[in-house]
Coordinates of C-alpha atoms in Angstrom, one line a residue:
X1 CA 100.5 60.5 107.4
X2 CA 99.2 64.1 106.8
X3 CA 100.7 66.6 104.2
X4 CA 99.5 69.5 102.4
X5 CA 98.3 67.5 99.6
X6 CA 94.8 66.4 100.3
X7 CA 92.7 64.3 98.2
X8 CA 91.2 65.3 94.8
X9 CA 88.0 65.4 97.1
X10 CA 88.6 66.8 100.2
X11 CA 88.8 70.5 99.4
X12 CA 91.0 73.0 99.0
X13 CA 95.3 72.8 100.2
X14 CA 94.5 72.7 103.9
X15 CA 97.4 73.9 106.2
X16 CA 99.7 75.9 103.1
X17 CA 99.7 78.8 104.7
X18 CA 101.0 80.3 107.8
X19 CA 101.0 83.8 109.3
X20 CA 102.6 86.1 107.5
X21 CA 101.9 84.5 104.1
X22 CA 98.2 85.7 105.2
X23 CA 99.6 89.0 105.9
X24 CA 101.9 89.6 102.3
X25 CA 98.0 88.7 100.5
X26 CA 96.3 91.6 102.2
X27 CA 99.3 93.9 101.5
X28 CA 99.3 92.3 98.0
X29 CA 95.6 93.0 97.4
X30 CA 96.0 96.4 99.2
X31 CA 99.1 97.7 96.6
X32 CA 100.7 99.8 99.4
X33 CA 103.2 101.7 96.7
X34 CA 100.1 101.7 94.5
X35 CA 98.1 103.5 96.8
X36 CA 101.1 106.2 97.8
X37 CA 102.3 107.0 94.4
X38 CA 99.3 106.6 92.2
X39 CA 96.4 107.9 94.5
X40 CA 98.1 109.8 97.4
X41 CA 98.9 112.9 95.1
X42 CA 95.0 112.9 93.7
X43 CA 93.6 112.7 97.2
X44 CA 95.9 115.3 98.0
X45 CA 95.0 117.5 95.2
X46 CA 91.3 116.8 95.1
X47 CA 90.5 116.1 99.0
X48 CA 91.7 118.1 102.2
X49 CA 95.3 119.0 101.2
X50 CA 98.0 118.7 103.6
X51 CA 95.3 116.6 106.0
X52 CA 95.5 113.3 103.8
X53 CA 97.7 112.1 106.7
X54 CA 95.1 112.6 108.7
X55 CA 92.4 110.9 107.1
X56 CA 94.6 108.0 106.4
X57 CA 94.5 108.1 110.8
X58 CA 91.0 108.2 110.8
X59 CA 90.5 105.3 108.3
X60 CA 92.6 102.6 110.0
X61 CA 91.2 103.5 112.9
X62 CA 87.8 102.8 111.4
X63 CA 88.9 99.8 110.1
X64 CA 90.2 98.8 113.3
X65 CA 86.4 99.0 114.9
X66 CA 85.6 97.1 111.8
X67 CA 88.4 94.3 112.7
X68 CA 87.0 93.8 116.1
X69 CA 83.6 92.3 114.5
X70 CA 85.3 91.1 112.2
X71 CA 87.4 89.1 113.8
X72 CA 85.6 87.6 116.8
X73 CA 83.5 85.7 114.2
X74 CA 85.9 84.8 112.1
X75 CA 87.0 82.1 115.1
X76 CA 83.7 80.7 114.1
X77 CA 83.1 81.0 110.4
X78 CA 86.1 79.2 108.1
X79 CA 84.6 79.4 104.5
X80 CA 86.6 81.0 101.6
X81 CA 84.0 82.9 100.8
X82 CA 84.9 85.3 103.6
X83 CA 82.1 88.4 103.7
X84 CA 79.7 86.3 101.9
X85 CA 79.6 83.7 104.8
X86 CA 79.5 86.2 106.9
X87 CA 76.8 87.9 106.0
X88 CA 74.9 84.8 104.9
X89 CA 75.2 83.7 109.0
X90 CA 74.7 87.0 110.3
X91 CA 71.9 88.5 108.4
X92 CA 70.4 85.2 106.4
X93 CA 71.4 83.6 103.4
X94 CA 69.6 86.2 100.8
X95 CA 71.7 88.9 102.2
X96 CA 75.0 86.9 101.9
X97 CA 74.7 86.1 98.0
X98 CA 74.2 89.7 98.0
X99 CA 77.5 90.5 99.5
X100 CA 78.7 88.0 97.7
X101 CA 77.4 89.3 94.5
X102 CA 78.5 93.0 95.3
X103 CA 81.7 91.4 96.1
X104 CA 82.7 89.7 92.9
X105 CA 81.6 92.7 90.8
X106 CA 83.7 95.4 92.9
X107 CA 87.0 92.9 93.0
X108 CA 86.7 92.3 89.0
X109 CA 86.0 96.4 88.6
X110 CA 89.6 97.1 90.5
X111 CA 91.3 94.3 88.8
X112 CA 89.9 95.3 85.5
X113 CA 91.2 98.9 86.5
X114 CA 94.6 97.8 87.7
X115 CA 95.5 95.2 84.5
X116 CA 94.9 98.8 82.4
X117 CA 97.5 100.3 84.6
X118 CA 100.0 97.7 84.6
X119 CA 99.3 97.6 80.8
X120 CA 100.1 101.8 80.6
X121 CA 103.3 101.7 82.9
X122 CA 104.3 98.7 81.3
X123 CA 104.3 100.0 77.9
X124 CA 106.0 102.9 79.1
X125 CA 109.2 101.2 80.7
X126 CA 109.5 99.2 77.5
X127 CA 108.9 102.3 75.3
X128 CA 112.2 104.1 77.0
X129 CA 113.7 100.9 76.4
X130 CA 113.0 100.9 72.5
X131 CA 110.5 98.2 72.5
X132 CA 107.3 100.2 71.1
X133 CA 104.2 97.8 72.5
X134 CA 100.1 99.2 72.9
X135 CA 99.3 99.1 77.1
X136 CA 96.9 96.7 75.8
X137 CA 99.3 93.9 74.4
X138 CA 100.7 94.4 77.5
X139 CA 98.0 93.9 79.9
X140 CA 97.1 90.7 77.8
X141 CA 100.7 89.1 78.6
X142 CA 100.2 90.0 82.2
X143 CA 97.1 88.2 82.2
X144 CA 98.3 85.3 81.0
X145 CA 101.6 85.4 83.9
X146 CA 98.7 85.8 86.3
X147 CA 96.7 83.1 85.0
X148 CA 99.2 80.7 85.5
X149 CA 100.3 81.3 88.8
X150 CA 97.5 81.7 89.8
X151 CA 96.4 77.9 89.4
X152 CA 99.7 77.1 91.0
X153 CA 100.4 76.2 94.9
X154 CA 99.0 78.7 96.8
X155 CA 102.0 78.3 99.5
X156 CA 104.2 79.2 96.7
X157 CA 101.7 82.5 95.4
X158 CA 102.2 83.8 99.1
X159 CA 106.0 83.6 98.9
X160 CA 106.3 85.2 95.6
X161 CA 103.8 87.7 96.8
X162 CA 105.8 88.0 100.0
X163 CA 109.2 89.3 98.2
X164 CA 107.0 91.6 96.0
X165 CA 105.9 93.0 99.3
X166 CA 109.0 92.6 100.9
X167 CA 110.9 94.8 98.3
X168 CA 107.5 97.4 98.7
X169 CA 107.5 98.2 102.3
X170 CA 111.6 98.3 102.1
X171 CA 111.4 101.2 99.4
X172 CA 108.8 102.4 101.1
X173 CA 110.5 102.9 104.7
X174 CA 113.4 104.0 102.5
X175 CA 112.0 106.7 101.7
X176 CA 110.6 107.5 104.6
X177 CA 114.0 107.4 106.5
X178 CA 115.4 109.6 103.9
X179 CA 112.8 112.0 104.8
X180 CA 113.6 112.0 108.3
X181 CA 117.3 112.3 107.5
X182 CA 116.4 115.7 105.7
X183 CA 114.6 116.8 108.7
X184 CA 111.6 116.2 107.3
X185 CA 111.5 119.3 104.4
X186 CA 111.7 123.1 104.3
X187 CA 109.3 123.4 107.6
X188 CA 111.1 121.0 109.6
X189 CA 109.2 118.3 111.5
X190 CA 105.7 120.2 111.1
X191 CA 102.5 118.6 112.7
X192 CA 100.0 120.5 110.9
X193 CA 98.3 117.4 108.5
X194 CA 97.6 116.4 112.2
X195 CA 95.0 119.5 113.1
X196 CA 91.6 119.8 113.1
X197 CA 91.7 122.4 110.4
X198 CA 94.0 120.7 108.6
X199 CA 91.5 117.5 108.7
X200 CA 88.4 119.5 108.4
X201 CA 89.3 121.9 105.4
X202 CA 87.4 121.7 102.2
X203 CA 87.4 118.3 100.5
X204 CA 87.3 116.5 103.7
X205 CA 84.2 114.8 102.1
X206 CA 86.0 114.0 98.6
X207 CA 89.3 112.5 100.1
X208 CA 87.6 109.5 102.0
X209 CA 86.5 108.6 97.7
X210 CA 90.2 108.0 97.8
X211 CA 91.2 106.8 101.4
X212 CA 88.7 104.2 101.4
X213 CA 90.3 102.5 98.3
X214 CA 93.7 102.3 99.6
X215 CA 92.4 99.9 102.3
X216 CA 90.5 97.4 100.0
X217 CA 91.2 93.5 100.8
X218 CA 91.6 93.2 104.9
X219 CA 89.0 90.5 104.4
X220 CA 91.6 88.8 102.5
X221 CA 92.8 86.4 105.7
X222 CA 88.9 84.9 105.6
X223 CA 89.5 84.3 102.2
X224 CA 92.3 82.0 102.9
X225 CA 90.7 80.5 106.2
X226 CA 90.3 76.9 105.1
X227 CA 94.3 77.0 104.0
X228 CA 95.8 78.7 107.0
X229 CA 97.4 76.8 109.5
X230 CA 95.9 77.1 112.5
X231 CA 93.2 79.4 111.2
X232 CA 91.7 80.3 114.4
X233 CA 94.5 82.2 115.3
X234 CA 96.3 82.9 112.4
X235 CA 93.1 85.0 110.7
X236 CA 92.6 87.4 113.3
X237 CA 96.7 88.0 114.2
X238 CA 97.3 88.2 110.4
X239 CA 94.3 90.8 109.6
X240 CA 95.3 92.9 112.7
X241 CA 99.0 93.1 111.8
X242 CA 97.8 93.8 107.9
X243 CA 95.7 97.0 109.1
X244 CA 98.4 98.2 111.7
X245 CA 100.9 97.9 109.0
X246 CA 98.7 99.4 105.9
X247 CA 98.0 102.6 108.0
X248 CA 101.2 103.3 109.1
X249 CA 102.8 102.9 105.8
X250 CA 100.1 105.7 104.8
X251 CA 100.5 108.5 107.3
X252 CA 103.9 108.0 107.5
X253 CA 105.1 108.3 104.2
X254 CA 102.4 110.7 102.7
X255 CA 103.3 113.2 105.9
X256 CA 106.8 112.5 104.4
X257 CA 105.7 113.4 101.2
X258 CA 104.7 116.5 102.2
X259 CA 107.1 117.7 104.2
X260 CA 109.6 116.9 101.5
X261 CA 108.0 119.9 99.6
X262 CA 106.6 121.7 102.8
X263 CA 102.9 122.1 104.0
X264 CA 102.6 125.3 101.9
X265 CA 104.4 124.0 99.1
X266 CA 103.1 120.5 98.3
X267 CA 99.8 121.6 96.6
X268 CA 101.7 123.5 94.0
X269 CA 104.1 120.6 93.4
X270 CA 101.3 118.2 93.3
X271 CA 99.5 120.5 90.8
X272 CA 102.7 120.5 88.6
X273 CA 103.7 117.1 88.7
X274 CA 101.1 114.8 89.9
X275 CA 102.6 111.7 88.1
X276 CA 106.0 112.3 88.9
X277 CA 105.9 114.3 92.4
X278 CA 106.5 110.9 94.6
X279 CA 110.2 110.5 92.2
X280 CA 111.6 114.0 92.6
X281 CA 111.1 113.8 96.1
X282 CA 113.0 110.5 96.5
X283 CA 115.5 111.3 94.0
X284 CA 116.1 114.7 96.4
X285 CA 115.5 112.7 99.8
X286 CA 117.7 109.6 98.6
X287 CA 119.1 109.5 95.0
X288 CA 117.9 108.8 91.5
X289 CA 118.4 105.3 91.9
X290 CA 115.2 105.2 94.4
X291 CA 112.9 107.0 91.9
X292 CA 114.6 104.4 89.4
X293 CA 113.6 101.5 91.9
X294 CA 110.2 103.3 93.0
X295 CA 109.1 103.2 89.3
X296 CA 110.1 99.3 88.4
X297 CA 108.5 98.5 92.0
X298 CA 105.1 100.5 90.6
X299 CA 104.5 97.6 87.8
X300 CA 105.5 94.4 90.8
X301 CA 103.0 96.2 93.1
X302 CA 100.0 96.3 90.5
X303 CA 101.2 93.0 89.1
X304 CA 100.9 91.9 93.0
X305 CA 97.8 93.3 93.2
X306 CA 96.3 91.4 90.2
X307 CA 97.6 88.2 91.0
X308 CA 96.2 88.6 94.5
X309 CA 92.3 89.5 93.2
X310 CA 92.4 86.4 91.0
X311 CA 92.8 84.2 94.0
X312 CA 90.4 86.2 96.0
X313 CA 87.6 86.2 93.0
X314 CA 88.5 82.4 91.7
X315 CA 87.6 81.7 96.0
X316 CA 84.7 83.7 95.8
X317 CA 83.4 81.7 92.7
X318 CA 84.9 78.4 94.0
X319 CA 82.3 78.9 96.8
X320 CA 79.0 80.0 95.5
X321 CA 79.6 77.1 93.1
X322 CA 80.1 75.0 95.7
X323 CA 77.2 75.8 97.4
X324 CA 75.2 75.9 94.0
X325 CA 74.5 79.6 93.7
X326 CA 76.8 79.8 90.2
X327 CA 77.6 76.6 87.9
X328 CA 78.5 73.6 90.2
X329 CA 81.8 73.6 87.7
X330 CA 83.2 76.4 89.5
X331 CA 83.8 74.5 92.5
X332 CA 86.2 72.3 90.2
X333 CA 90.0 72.1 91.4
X334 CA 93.3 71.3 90.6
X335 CA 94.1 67.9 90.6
X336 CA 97.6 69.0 92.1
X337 CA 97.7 71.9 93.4
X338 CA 94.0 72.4 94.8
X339 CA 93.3 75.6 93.6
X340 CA 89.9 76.5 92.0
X341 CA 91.4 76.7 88.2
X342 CA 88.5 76.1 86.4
X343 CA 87.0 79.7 88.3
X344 CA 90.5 81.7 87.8
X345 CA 90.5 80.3 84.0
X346 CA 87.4 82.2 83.3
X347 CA 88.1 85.2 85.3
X348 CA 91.2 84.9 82.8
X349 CA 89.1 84.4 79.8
X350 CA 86.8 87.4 80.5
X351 CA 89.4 90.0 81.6
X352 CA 91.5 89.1 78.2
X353 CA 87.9 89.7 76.1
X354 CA 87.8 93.0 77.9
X355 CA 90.8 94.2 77.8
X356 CA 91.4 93.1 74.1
X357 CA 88.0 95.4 73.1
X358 CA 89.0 98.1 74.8
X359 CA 92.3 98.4 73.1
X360 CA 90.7 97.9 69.6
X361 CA 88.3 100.5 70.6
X362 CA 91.1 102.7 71.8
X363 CA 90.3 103.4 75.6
X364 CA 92.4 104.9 77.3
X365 CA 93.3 103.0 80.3
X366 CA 94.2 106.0 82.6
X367 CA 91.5 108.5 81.8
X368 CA 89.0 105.1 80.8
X369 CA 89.4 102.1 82.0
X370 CA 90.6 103.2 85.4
X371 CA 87.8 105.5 86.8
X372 CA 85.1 103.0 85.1
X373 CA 86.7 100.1 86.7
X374 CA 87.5 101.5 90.4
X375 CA 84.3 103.6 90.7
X376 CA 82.2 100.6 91.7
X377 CA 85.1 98.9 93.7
X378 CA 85.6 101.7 96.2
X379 CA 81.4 101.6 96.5
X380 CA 80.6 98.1 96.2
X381 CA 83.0 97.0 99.0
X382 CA 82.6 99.3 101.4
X383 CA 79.1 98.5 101.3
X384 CA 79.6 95.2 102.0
X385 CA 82.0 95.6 104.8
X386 CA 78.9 97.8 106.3
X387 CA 76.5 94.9 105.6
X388 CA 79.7 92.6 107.3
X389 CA 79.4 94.4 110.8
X390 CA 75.7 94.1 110.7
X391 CA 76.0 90.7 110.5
X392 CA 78.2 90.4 113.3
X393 CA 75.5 91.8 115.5
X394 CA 73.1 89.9 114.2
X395 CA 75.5 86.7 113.7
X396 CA 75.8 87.2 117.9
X397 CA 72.2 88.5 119.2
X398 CA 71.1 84.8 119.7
X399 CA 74.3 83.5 121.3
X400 CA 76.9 85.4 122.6
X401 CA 79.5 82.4 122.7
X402 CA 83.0 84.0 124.0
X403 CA 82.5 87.4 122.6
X404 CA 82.5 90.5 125.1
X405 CA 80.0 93.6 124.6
X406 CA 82.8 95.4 123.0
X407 CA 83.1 92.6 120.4
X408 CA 79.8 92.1 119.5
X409 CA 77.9 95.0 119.5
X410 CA 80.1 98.3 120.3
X411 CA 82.6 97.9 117.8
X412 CA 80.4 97.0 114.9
X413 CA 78.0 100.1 115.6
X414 CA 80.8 102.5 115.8
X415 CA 81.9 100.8 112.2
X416 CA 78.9 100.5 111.2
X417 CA 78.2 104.1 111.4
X418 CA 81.5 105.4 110.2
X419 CA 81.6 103.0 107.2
X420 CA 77.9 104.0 106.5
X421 CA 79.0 107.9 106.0
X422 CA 82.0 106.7 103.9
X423 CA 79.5 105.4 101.7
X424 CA 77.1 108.0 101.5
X425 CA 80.2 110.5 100.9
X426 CA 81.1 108.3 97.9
X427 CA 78.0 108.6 96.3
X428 CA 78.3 112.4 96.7
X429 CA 81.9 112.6 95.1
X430 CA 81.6 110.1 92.5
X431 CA 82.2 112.4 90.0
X432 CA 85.7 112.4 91.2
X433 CA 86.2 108.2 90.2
X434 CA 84.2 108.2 87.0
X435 CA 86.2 111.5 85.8
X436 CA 83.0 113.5 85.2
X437 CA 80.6 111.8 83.5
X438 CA 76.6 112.2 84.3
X439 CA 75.8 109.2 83.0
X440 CA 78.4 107.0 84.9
X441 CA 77.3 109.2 88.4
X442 CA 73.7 107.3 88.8
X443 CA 74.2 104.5 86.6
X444 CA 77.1 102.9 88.9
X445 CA 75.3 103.1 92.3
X446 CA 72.1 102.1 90.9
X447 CA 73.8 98.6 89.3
X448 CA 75.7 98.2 92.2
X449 CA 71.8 98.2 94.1
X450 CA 70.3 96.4 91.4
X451 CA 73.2 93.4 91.7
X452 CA 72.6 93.3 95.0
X453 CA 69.2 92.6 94.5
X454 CA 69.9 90.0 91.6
X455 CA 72.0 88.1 94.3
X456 CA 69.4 88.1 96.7
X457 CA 66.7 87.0 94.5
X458 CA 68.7 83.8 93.4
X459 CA 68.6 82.8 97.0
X460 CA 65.2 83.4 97.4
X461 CA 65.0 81.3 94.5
X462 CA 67.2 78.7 95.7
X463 CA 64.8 78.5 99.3
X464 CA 61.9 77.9 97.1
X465 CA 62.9 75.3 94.6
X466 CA 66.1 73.8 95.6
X467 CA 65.7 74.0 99.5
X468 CA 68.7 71.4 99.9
X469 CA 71.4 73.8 98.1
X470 CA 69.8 76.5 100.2
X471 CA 70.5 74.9 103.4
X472 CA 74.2 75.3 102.2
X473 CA 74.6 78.5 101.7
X474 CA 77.5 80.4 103.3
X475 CA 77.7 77.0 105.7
X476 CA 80.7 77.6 108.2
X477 CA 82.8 74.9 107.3
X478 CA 84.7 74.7 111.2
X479 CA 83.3 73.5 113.9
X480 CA 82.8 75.6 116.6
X481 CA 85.6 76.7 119.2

């Protein structure tokens, strides 16, 4: 009889999860509500105005090209160490532990960011209760929640990740709707976030520092490849639907935003109340109850959000020590519930070291923690989605298998080049994440480059003295369809 329980040595929970499980984990990871009400009114402010809608277009259609790649050879690549194994096949092993290095350090940066954040608005909803608590002794409890589910059935993670999300995109297109019900704001229906000048006005370049965070974790159905149900097909339909859906929760509802106030209007507001400027609209769109809901919805999303990069980085180190790259106790699972806990426990064990200094030391986890933490994520993974879409031409050069010229070569070019100038543009503005300071400006990109290189050199290392472990690197774990 087969089940989900496999045995202690078969791998990870095979079959646990099924399409739109895959899809709630890339919302999850992606924080949609995060992304609006924390980020939207900065890009706004700091990037091309009332053309944020606009860019949001222009990413997910980028991301789109990237999907294409992406997801004709993710039909032959099932490894839970999604970009790593995709690199590692497309562009050699070296190059993979790279990515996969580049990987681990950007996810931990956003997390580290985003259990600050939770910590701050957590503190803050208590403090208007009358429970005084520091954002720190906060953030530590939340680590612990997130430890523990974390080790937990991953079919049950994706269905308490799924109402999270659920209640999200419902407040969300509530909004929205109450928007539209107001005919749209003082300007009526206006299209002008959707012109050229609006797009192309000054901060153009900054507001793709911001854009590009808000779609972080598509690669998130790879992740889960060798515990989806039918992966072959689930992967691809679940990381399509997951970018359709992410972009238009953007454009719609920051265009909403906007027109709530007015085109001419919204930088003023936005200036006044940068924190608050997503609640006055829906308590003038809807009622104070939404801004109410909006606000107690802000800690589920980054608590979503956390809970979701611990199983993305306890996979990530499940597989390199698998494969040997990291301690071969890595690789260790739950006797139960076949999760990597043994990975996720030190993930835990780190981020509650960190987060513990930084409150003795009195950082401030807005102004601090945030911009030091989220500065190398935004970098770090958009350079190795760039690397991802080389490797899909490479990964296809010697065998085109049932791919199309579209698929294989177009597609990851155009991505390629697009996701290239995203990078270069956040090396530009990255003032703008590390809040000014010099130091921060060089030192980040130059670690990210210098982690890359660490991660190549330990393959390198692993081809010249452990040629058996190096064999195994970034192996597909599928056979081919």
């Amino acid at each position: 009889m087969t089940n989900n329980v496999t045995t202690a040595n078969s791998g990870l929970n095979r079959n646990a999860i099924g399409l739109w499980s895959l899809v709630f984990f890339v919302l999850a990871t992606n924080g949609p509500l995060t992304g609006l009400v924390g980020v939207a009114p900065t890009a706004i402010l700091l990037g091309n105005g009332i053309g944020l809608p606009s860019a949001y277009l222009v990413a997910g259609g980028v991301y789109l090209l990237f999907c294409v790649g992406f997801v004709a050879m993710s039909r032959y690549i099932r490894n839970t160490g999604a970009f790593y194994a995709y690199v590692a096949n497309g562009l050699g092993r070296p190059a993979g532990t790279a990515a996969a290095f580049l990987a681990i350090v950007a996810y931990a940066g956003l997390q580290i960011a985003c259990y600050g954040m939770i910590g701050f608005f957590l503190a803050h909803g208590l403090g208007l209760a009358g429970l005084a608590l520091p954002w720190w002794c906060c953030s530590l409890f939340v680590v612990l929640v997130v430890q523990l589910l974390s080790t937990r059935n991953v079919a049950v993670n994706g269905k308490a990740l799924g109402l999270f999300m659920t209640l999200e995109v419902i407040v969300i297109s509530l909004f929205d709707l109450g928007g539209v019900l107001h005919g749209g704001g003082p300007a009526g229906f206006s299209t002008e976030s959707f012109t050229v000048g609006s797009f192309m006005s000054h901060g153009v370049g900054a507001v793709f520092v911001f854009v590009a965070s808000s779609f972080m974790g598509i690669e998130t159905t790879a992740i889960y490849s060798e515990e989806a149900r039918n992966p072959e097909r689930t992967v691809p339909n679940a990381t399509y639907i997951a970018v359709i859906l992410i972009t238009a929760l953007l454009v719609c509802s920051s265009w909403l935003l906007i027109l709530s106030f007015g085109p001419s209007n919204i930088l003023q507001q936005v200036t006044a109340h940068p924190g608050d400027v997503w609640f006055i609209a829906a308590e003038r769109n809807v009622g104070g109850w939404l801004a109410v809901v909006m606000n107690v919805l802000l800690i589920t999303s980054l608590f979503s959000i956390v809970l979701s990069l611990q199983n993305t980085l306890s996979r990530y180190l499940y597989a390199l020590g698998r494969e040997g790259v990291f301690l071969s106790h890595f690789a260790r699972l739950h006797s139960r519930h076949k999760t990597p806990w043994l990975a996720s426990l030190i993930l835990s064990l780190v981020h509650f070291v960190l987060l513990l200094a930084c409150g003795l030391h009195h950082i401030n986890p807005m102004t601090g923690l945030l911009p030091i933490g989220s500065a190398p994520a935004a970098l770090g993974i958009l350079s190795v989605q760039v690397l991802t879409s080389c490797a899909v031409i490479g990964y296809f050069k010697g065998n085109r298998r049932h791919t199309n010229l579209w698929q294989r070569l177009v597609a990851p070019l155009l991505a390629i080049g697009a996701m290239g100038f995203g990078v270069i543009l956040i090396v530009m503005n990255m003032d703008l994440l590390t809040g000014g300071v010099p130091v921060l400006d060089w030192l980040i990109p130059s670690g990210l480059v210098l982690i890359a290189l660490y991660g190549a050199l330990v393959a390198i290392w692993l081809r010249r003295y452990r040629p058996a472990e190096y064999a195994n690197l970034g192996q597909s774990l599928n056979n081919e369809v």
